[in-house]
């Protein structure tokens, strides 16, 4: 059993809390029946946590909604059964199911604001649970709600109870939703991607909370996620889904260390584990795409994308779950898992690439400041002016063919910096030099075509960056026209087709509309447009966070390939330090508008750390059983840029503040100290304290950076 819930003891003779047998769910549309889940089985024992993982569209959330009987009027369970505490839920009346939902079975959804009523105070919403399900008095409901707000570690529970949802941060809202789900002390808690929209440090707090509450209340859990690292940290068992089917299930350790389905192996090869290296050990993306429900192949659904596919065997008949001998309750939907060489790389996989040496500085930022003047209560006629210091004394440079990562939580100033670089905002103070030309005071509409084309952006959400009314080719041609690339339509069309080649899309895609493209394909079009004007600097703002892991790997490798070919400078904005460790040459860590640490990737990921960097590193969920992490959970939320703390910006959350004498952290802003080799840190900690810092991430002896088999 995984360490995450090792205190939980599951009696060998205990009855499962939940038993799903050969479940099939279909949705009925005008086009006919669409099978969403087929032949899905799993068991959850008392006090156990089961993780369900897979890419978008694989049926994970549909299984959770099927358990809740929340399939709206277009979904229907067409086969199999779900038993809760030994009773078939299909035989229960509507009234029995209503009593079960929110009482015995609770669910936490991905977006907290979808579960909270914006017009009702938090206290009233929480009190509804015991009032409706247990018919207790209002006083009892209030007291229980306050206790549960305290249990999910929110400060000043009485104030929180009197607040409206919009007055809480995203992390606080999600804690309230979890409190609401736990108020009735359910036997089963369903969590559907509960941390996807949260910062990595907030996510670490929520994961810690869920694990602790699982132990405290003895609640069984189903944790739906695409993040394998989170599953390792929170779950005992795991079920991997692909195209509506469970393809592998077993204990977390068996599936992580001795995987027996090619799709599971493909997921692990797509994510940047600590052993991955963009030059020595590149990521390997899963080829092809998830089949549409009405286009599933005969036999193995994963067959068309599998390196081990054998015609006549893998596509001969439907494949059942097969037991893996010698491993308890480990099953795989693969008929060849005993014959496969699990260490063999796919044909044509990149094994090693020559490192690229960075050239001369392409982008120089010196003492950049960006302030906003806002009037409080301006909506109601108020005029008191306040200053928001979004960026404060930002200084760094990025060289030709170099990747500089900018990391930090929401509200730290990453996106404001990107806006200044692109000319969407102008700087308050300081200089930004792009290839020897100062651009900090020139808005985008006043920049010439060469400057606009020279610094481009790949956005986070590929769905919002394309015009749904124009063809893909037409939109790339429009960019070329804006950047004054090509003198004739024919020249621009030829360049557009070359750009499609560059991002590895068929030329036939030029006539397609955005709705005909998958998320990964749309992001590739976004990359093509960014490189249309021969960009010298590309600002990539969370370019893969909205994509599935196998698509993430393909887009990440694509960016790396184009960067090598064009010697482009890349600013990679991200909160995912696993991706940063894999592809960045240097890292800039931001907090509340300040750069608190910067250096090479090796320096940032090795002690001594800035206390904030240390907390960020400890919050990374890593899908590797050999990894051991130092445990740090930051207390409190990031302060407001409108009312920043005095002294060091991080002092309100810093676990080391007591080691600095005379309350210096609270009184004075620290200098940006040089720790050697260009490694700088905004901190008052003495060298003696820094020298004793231990690595956040370490490995079991003899297992360091092993490639995943």
XYZ file of C-alpha atoms in Angstrom, residues 277-282 350 352-357 400-403 502 531 556-570 582 585:
36
model
C 16.871 15.311 -20.217
C 16.027 17.315 -23.345
C 19.371 16.360 -24.910
C 20.319 12.957 -23.441
C 16.862 11.461 -22.840
C 14.082 13.326 -24.704
C 15.026 10.240 -30.450
C 20.184 11.690 -27.925
C 20.658 15.195 -29.325
C 23.660 17.486 -29.411
C 23.348 20.335 -26.874
C 22.968 23.809 -28.419
C 25.345 26.504 -27.151
C 20.138 33.378 -28.533
C 18.929 29.709 -28.584
C 18.470 29.758 -24.798
C 15.347 28.816 -22.829
C 7.568 23.039 -39.465
C 7.137 31.680 -35.881
C 7.181 20.423 -25.973
C 9.446 18.457 -28.334
C 8.143 20.498 -31.292
C 9.104 23.765 -29.536
C 12.549 22.329 -28.777
C 13.060 21.219 -32.413
C 12.029 24.595 -33.858
C 14.212 26.416 -31.328
C 17.231 24.350 -32.396
C 16.543 24.938 -36.080
C 15.891 28.708 -35.812
C 18.148 29.461 -32.803
C 15.162 31.160 -31.172
C 15.283 32.579 -27.649
C 12.412 31.232 -25.568
C 13.349 19.325 -18.358
C 18.631 26.417 -19.352
